[in-house]
XYZ file of C-alpha atoms in Angstrom:
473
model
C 62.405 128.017 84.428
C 59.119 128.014 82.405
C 60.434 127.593 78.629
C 56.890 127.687 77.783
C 56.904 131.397 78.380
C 59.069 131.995 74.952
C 55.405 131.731 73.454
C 54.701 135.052 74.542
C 57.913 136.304 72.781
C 56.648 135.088 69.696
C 58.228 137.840 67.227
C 61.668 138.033 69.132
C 61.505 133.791 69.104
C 61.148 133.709 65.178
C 63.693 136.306 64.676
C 65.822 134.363 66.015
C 64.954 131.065 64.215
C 65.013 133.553 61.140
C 68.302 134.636 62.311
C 69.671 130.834 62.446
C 68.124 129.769 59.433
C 70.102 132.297 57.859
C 73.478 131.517 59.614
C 73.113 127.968 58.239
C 72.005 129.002 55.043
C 75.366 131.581 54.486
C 77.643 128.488 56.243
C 76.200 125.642 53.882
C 76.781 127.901 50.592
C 79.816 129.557 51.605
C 82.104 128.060 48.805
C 78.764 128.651 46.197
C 80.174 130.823 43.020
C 76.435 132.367 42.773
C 74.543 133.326 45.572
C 71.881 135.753 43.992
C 69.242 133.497 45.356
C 70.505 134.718 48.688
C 68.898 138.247 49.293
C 65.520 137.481 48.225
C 65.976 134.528 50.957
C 66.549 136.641 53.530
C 64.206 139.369 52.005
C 61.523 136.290 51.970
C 62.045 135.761 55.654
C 62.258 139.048 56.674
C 58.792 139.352 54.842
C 57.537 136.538 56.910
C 58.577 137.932 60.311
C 56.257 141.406 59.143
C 53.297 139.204 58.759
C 54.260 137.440 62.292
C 54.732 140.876 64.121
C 51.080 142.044 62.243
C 49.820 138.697 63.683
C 51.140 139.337 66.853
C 50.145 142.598 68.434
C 48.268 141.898 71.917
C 50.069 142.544 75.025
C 52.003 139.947 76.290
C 54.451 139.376 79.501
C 56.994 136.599 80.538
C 59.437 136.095 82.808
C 58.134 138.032 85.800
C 57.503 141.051 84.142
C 61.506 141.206 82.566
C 59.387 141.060 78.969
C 56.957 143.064 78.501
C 54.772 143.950 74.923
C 52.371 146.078 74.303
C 50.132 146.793 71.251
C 52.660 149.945 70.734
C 55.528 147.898 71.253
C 54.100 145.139 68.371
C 52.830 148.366 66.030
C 56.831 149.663 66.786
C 58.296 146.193 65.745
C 56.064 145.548 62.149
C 57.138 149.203 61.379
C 60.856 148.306 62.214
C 60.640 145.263 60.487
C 59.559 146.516 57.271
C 62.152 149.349 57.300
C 65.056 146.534 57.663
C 63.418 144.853 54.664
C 63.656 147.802 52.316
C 67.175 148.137 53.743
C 68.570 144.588 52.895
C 66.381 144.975 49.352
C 68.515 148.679 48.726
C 71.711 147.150 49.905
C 72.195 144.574 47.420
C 74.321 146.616 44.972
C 76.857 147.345 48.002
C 76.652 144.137 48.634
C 77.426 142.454 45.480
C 81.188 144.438 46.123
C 81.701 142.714 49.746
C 79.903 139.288 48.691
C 82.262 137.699 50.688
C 80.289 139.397 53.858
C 77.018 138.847 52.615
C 76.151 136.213 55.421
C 77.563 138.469 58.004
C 75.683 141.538 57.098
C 72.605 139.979 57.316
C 72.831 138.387 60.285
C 74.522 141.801 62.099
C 71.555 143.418 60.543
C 69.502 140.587 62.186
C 71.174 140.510 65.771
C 71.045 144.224 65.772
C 66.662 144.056 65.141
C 66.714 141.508 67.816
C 68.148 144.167 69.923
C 65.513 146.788 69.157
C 62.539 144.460 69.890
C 64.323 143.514 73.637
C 65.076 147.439 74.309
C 61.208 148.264 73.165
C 59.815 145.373 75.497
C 61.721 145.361 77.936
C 60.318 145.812 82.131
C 63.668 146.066 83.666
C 65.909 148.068 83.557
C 69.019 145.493 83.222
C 67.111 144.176 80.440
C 66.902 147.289 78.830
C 70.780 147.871 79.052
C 71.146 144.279 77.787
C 68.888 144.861 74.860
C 70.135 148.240 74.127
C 74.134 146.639 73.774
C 72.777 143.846 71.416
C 71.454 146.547 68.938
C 74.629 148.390 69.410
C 77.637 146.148 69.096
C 77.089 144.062 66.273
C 75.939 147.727 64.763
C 78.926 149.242 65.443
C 80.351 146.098 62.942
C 78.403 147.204 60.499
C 79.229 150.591 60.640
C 82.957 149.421 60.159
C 81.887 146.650 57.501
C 83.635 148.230 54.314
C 87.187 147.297 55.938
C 89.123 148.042 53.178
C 87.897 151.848 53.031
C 90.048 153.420 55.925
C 86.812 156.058 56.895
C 84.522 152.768 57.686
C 87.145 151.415 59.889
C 87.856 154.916 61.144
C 83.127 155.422 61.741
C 82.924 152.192 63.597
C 86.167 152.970 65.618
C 84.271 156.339 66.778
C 81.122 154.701 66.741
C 82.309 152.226 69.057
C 84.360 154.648 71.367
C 81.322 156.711 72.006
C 78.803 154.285 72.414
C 80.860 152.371 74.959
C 81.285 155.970 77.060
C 77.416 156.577 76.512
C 77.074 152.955 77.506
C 78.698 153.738 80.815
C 77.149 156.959 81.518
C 73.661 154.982 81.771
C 74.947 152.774 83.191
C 76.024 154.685 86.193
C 73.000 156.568 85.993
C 70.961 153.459 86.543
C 72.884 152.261 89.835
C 71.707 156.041 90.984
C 68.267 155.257 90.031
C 68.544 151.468 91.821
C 69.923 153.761 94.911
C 66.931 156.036 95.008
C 64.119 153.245 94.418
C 65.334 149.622 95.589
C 63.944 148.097 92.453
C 65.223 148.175 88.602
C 61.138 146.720 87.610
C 59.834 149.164 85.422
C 55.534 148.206 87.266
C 57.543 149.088 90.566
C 59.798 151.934 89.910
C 57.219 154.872 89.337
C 55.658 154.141 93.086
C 58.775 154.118 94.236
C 60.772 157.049 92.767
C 60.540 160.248 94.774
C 62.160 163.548 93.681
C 65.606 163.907 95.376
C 68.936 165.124 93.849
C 70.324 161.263 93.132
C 67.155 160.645 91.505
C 67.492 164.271 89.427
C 71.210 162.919 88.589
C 70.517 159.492 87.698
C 67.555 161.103 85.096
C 70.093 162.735 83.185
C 72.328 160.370 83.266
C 70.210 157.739 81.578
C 68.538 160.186 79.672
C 72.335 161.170 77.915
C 72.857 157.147 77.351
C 69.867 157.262 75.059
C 70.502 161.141 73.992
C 73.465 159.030 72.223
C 71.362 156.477 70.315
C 69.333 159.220 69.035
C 72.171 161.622 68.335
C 70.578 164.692 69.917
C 72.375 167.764 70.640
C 74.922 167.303 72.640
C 75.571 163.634 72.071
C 75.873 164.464 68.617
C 79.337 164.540 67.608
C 80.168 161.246 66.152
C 77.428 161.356 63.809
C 78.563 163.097 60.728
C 81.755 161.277 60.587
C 80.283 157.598 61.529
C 76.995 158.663 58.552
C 79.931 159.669 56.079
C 82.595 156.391 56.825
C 80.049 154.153 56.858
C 78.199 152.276 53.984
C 75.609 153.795 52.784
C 73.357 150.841 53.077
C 74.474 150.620 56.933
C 73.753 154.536 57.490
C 70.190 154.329 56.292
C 69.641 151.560 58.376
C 71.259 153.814 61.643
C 69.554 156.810 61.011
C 65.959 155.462 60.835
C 65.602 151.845 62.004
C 67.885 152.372 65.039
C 66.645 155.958 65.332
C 62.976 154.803 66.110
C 63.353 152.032 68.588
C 65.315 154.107 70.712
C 62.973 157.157 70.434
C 59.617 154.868 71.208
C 61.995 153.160 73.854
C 62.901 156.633 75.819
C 59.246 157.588 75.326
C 58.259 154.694 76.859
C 60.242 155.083 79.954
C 59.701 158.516 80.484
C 55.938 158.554 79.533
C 55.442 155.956 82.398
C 58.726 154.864 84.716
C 60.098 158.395 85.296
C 55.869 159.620 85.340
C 56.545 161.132 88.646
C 59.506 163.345 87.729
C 57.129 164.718 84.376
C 58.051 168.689 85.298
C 62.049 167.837 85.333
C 62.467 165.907 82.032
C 59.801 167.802 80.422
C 62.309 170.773 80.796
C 65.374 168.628 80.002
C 63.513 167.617 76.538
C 62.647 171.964 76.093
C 66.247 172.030 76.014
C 67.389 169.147 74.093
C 64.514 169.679 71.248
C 65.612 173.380 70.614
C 69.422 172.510 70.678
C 68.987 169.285 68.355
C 66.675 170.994 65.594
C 68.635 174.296 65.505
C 72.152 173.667 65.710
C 71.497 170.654 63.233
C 69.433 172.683 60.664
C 72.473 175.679 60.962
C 75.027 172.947 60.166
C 73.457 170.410 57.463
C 73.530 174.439 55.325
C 77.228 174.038 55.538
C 77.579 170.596 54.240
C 78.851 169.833 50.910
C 79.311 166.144 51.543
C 75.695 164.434 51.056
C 76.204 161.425 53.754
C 77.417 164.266 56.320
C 74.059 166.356 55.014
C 71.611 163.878 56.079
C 73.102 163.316 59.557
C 72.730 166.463 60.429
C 69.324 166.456 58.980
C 68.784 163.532 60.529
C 69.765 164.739 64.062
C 67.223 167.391 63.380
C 64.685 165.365 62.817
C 65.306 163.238 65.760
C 64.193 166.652 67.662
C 61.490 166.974 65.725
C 60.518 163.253 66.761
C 60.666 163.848 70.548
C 58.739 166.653 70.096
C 55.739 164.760 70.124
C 56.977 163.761 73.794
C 56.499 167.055 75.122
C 52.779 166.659 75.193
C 52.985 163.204 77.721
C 49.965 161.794 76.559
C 48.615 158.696 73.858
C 48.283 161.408 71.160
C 52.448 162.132 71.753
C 52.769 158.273 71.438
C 50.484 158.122 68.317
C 52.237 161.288 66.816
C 55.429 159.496 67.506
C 54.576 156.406 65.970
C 53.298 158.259 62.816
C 56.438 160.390 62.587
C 58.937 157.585 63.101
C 56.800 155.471 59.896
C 56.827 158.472 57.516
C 60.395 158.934 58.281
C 61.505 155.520 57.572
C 59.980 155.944 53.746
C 61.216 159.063 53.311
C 64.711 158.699 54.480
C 65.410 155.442 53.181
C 64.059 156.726 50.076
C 66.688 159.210 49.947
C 69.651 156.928 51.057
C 68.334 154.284 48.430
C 69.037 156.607 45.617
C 72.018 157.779 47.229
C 73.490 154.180 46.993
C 72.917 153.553 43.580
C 74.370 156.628 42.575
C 77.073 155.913 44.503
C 77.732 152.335 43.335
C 77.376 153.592 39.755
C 79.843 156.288 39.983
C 82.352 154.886 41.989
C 81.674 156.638 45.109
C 80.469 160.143 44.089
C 78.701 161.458 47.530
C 79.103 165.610 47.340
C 76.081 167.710 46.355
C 77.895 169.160 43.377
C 78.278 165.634 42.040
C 74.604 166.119 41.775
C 74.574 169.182 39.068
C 72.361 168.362 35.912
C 71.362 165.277 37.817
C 67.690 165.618 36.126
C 68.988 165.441 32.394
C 70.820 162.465 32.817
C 68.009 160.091 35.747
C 65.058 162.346 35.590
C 63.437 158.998 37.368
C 65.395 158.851 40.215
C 65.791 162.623 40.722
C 61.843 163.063 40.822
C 61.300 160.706 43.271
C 64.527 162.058 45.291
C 62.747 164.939 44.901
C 59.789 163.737 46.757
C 61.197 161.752 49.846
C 62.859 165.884 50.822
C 59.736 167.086 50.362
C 58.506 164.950 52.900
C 61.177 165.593 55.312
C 61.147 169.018 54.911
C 57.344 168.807 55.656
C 55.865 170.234 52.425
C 52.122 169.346 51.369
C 50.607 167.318 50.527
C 53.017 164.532 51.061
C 53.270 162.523 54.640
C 55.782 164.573 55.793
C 53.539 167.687 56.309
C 50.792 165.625 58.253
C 53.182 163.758 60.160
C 54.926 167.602 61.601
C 51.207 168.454 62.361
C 50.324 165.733 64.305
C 53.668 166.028 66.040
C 53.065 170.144 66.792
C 49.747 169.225 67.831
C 50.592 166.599 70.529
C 53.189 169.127 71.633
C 51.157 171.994 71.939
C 48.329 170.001 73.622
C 50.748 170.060 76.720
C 49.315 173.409 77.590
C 52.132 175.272 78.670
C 53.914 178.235 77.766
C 57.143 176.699 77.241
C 55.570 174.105 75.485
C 54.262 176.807 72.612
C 57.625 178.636 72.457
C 59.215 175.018 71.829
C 56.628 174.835 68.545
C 57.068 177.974 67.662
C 61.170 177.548 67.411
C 60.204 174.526 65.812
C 57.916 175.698 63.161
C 60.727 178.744 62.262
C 62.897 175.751 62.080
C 61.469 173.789 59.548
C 61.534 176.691 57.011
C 64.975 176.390 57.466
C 65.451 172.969 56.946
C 63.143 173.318 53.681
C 65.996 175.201 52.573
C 68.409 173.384 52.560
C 66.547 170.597 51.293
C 65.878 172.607 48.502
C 69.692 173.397 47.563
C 69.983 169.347 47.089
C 66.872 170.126 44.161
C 68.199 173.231 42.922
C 71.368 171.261 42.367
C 69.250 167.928 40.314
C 67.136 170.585 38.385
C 68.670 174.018 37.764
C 72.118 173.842 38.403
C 74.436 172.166 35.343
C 77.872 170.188 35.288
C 80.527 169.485 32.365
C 80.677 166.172 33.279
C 77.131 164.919 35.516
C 76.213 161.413 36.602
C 75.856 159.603 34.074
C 72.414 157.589 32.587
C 72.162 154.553 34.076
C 69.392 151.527 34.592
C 68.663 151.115 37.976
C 68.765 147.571 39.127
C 65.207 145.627 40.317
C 66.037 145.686 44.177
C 66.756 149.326 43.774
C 63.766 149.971 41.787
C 61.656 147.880 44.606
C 62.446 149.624 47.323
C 62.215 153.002 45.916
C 58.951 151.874 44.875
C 58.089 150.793 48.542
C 59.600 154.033 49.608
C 57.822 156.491 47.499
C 54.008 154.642 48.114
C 54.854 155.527 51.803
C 55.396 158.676 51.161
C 52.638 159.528 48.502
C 49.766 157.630 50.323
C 50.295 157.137 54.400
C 49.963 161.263 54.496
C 46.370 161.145 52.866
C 45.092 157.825 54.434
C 44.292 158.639 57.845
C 43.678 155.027 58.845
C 47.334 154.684 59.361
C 47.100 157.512 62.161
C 43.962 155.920 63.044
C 44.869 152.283 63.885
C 48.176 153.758 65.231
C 45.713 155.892 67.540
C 43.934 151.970 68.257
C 47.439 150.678 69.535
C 48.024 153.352 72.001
């Protein structure tokens, strides 16, 4: 074996020098009384791996074509990368009450990125599998991190169930694809796959594996309960970071290793998109719990994201790309506030608990505010431009069914600036005898809802972030 070929893996290669740097660092201060030095450590490092995936975003292959990056895959991975840093920066208040996991959430955290990056660049489909189980095991660890809360044991019990079943289902539906082609090589598969019922099953089959990751309609039902066990620092980081590689991942392979099959999936996504946005939007209306509200929302907007699929072409990858960015800010945005709420109240988490929220954190309600106007998709924020460029790439497809899909999907997002809105009418103009109380918001809160809310307020009206997005495609 040619070890020099790691040099071509140069982001997943210091990620995992990052990853042992940090295991030593949590091992040689593990009887320390104060370790605030260590999240701006790891916040430092993760800092340095974003400049190293900027630095690094020319296509590269190794190991016969099992790796392969493209300029989309590096664009995918800073994005990524910089979402996990606002996530470890938000998480420190949760962490300060689990200190004695610190190390271990941080490198789950980190084994679960390294995941990502293998899944996006990967040119086999083994290696795909393989990377797609190393973002979801040590994930489902976090999900059950809060051990002494019986809901995050119960979330990453049902995390874990369903992911190993969904696990299995692609599985199987890869030996049917290996059965139709010969070859598992992502460059070979597409001349070899013909249209035959084993090929037809094994599509669907692998398609529900990653329908699973990104919680569309039907592989939805362990999100709500996993979003609402979990903490809230580890569902921000499931519904966006994990979210995104998996949704550039499937795009990936359907875009170019299932090309020849474009008329059946295109009218297994129809399907999917109008089940995922609908269904989702009808149920986050019900939800009084705020955790359970934004998995549902978020299962909406994972619709919403392969939307920009429908079109298969660059401007579907772009819109993708665009999408997945704005929603990082936005969402984490939300969860961010969400978390210090929650770690100042002792776990308050319903909507009511939000009554006369304004009085008392006018801050932190305004820019909550915000972050669902973006992801309901109201101007001028990035939300609204990153919906248009999604619609567009969709309705660029040219078909019929194609328009209809938009068309549910522009009804839809009225609906989902609805209930957005009940979350604001709640902060603003509803009141409470006894609402959260005024509080200081620490500095790693206050930093990543700062990161958060630039996103939001300034990658909308600066089109050279669609631009050089458009330049990696």
């Amino acid at each position: 074996m040619n070890y020099g070929q790691f040099l071509n893996m140069i982001p997943e290669a210091s990620l995992v020098a990052i990853l042992i740097i940090v295991f030593i660092a949590d091992f040689c201060s593990s009887h320390s009384a104060n370790r605030k030095w260590f999240n701006p450590f790891v916040a430092v490092l993760l800092l340095v791996q974003t400049v190293i995936c900027a630095m690094t975003l020319e296509p590269a292959e190794a190991f016969a074509g099992l790796y392969v990056s493209s300029k989309a895959a590096g664009a995918m991975k800073l994005m990524l990368t910089g979402g996990t840093l606002i996530v470890t920066i938000m998480a420190k208040p949760w962490i300060d009450t689990v200190s004695k996991n610190e190390g271990e959430f941080y490198m789950l955290v980190l084994s679960t990125l390294l995941g990502m990056y293998m899944m996006m660049c990967s040119g086999h489909f083994l290696m795909f599998f393989l990377g797609l189980e190393m973002a979801s095991v040590p994930m489902a660890c976090l999900v059950a991190m809060d051990k002494w809360k019986r809901q995050s044991a119960e979330a990453g019990a049902k995390y874990i169930l369903t992911a190993t079943f969904s696990s299995g289902v692609m599985l199987y539906g890869i030996s049917l694809l290996y059965g139709a082609t010969g070859t598992m090589y992502f460059s070979d598969f597409a001349n070899a796959l013909t249209v035959s019922p084993l090929s037809i099953v094994g599509l669907v089959f692998f398609f529900s594996g990653l329908g699973f990751k990104l919680s569309l309609v039907p592989f939805h039902f362990w999100t709500a309960d996993t979003y609402q066990g979990a903490p809230t620092a580890v569902t921000g980081y499931l519904s966006v970071i994990s979210k995104g590689a998996a949704a550039f991942a499937l795009c990936t392979i359907l875009m170019h290793v299932f090309a020849p099959m474009v008329e059946y999936w295109e009218v297994l996504l129809y399907i999917v998109i109008v089940l995922s946005i609908t269904i989702a939007n009808l149920f986050a209306i019900r939800q009084s719990e705020l955790k359970r509200f934004m998995a549902f929302s978020s299962i909406s907007q994972a619709g919403y994201i392969m939307l920009a699929v429908v079109g298969n072409s660059a401007a579907g990858v772009t819109s993708l790309m665009y999408y997945t960015l704005i929603y990082i800010v936005a969402n984490m945005a939300v969860f961010t506030v969400i978390n210090i709420v929650e770690h100042k109240t002792g776990g308050k988490t319903d909507i009511d608990d939000y009554n006369g929220f304004y009085q008392t954190n006018p801050k932190l309600s305004f820019l909550m505010t915000l972050a669902l106007f973006s992801l309901a998709g109201i101007p001028p924020f990035a939300g609204m431009f990153s919906k248009f460029f999604v619609f567009m790439a969709a309705a660029g497809e040219g078909s019929w069914w194609a328009y209809a899909v938009v068309f549910i999907a522009l009804i839809n997002t009225v609906v989902s600036l609805y209930y957005y809105l009940l979350i604001v009418k709640a902060m603003y103009i509803k009141t409470s005898d006894s609402p959260v109380p005024t509080f200081r918001s620490d500095c790693y809160t206050r930093t990543a809802l700062a990161l958060c809310t630039a996103g939001v307020a300034l990658f909308g009206v600066c089109s050279c972030v669609y631009d050089w997005l458009s330049s990696m495609v």
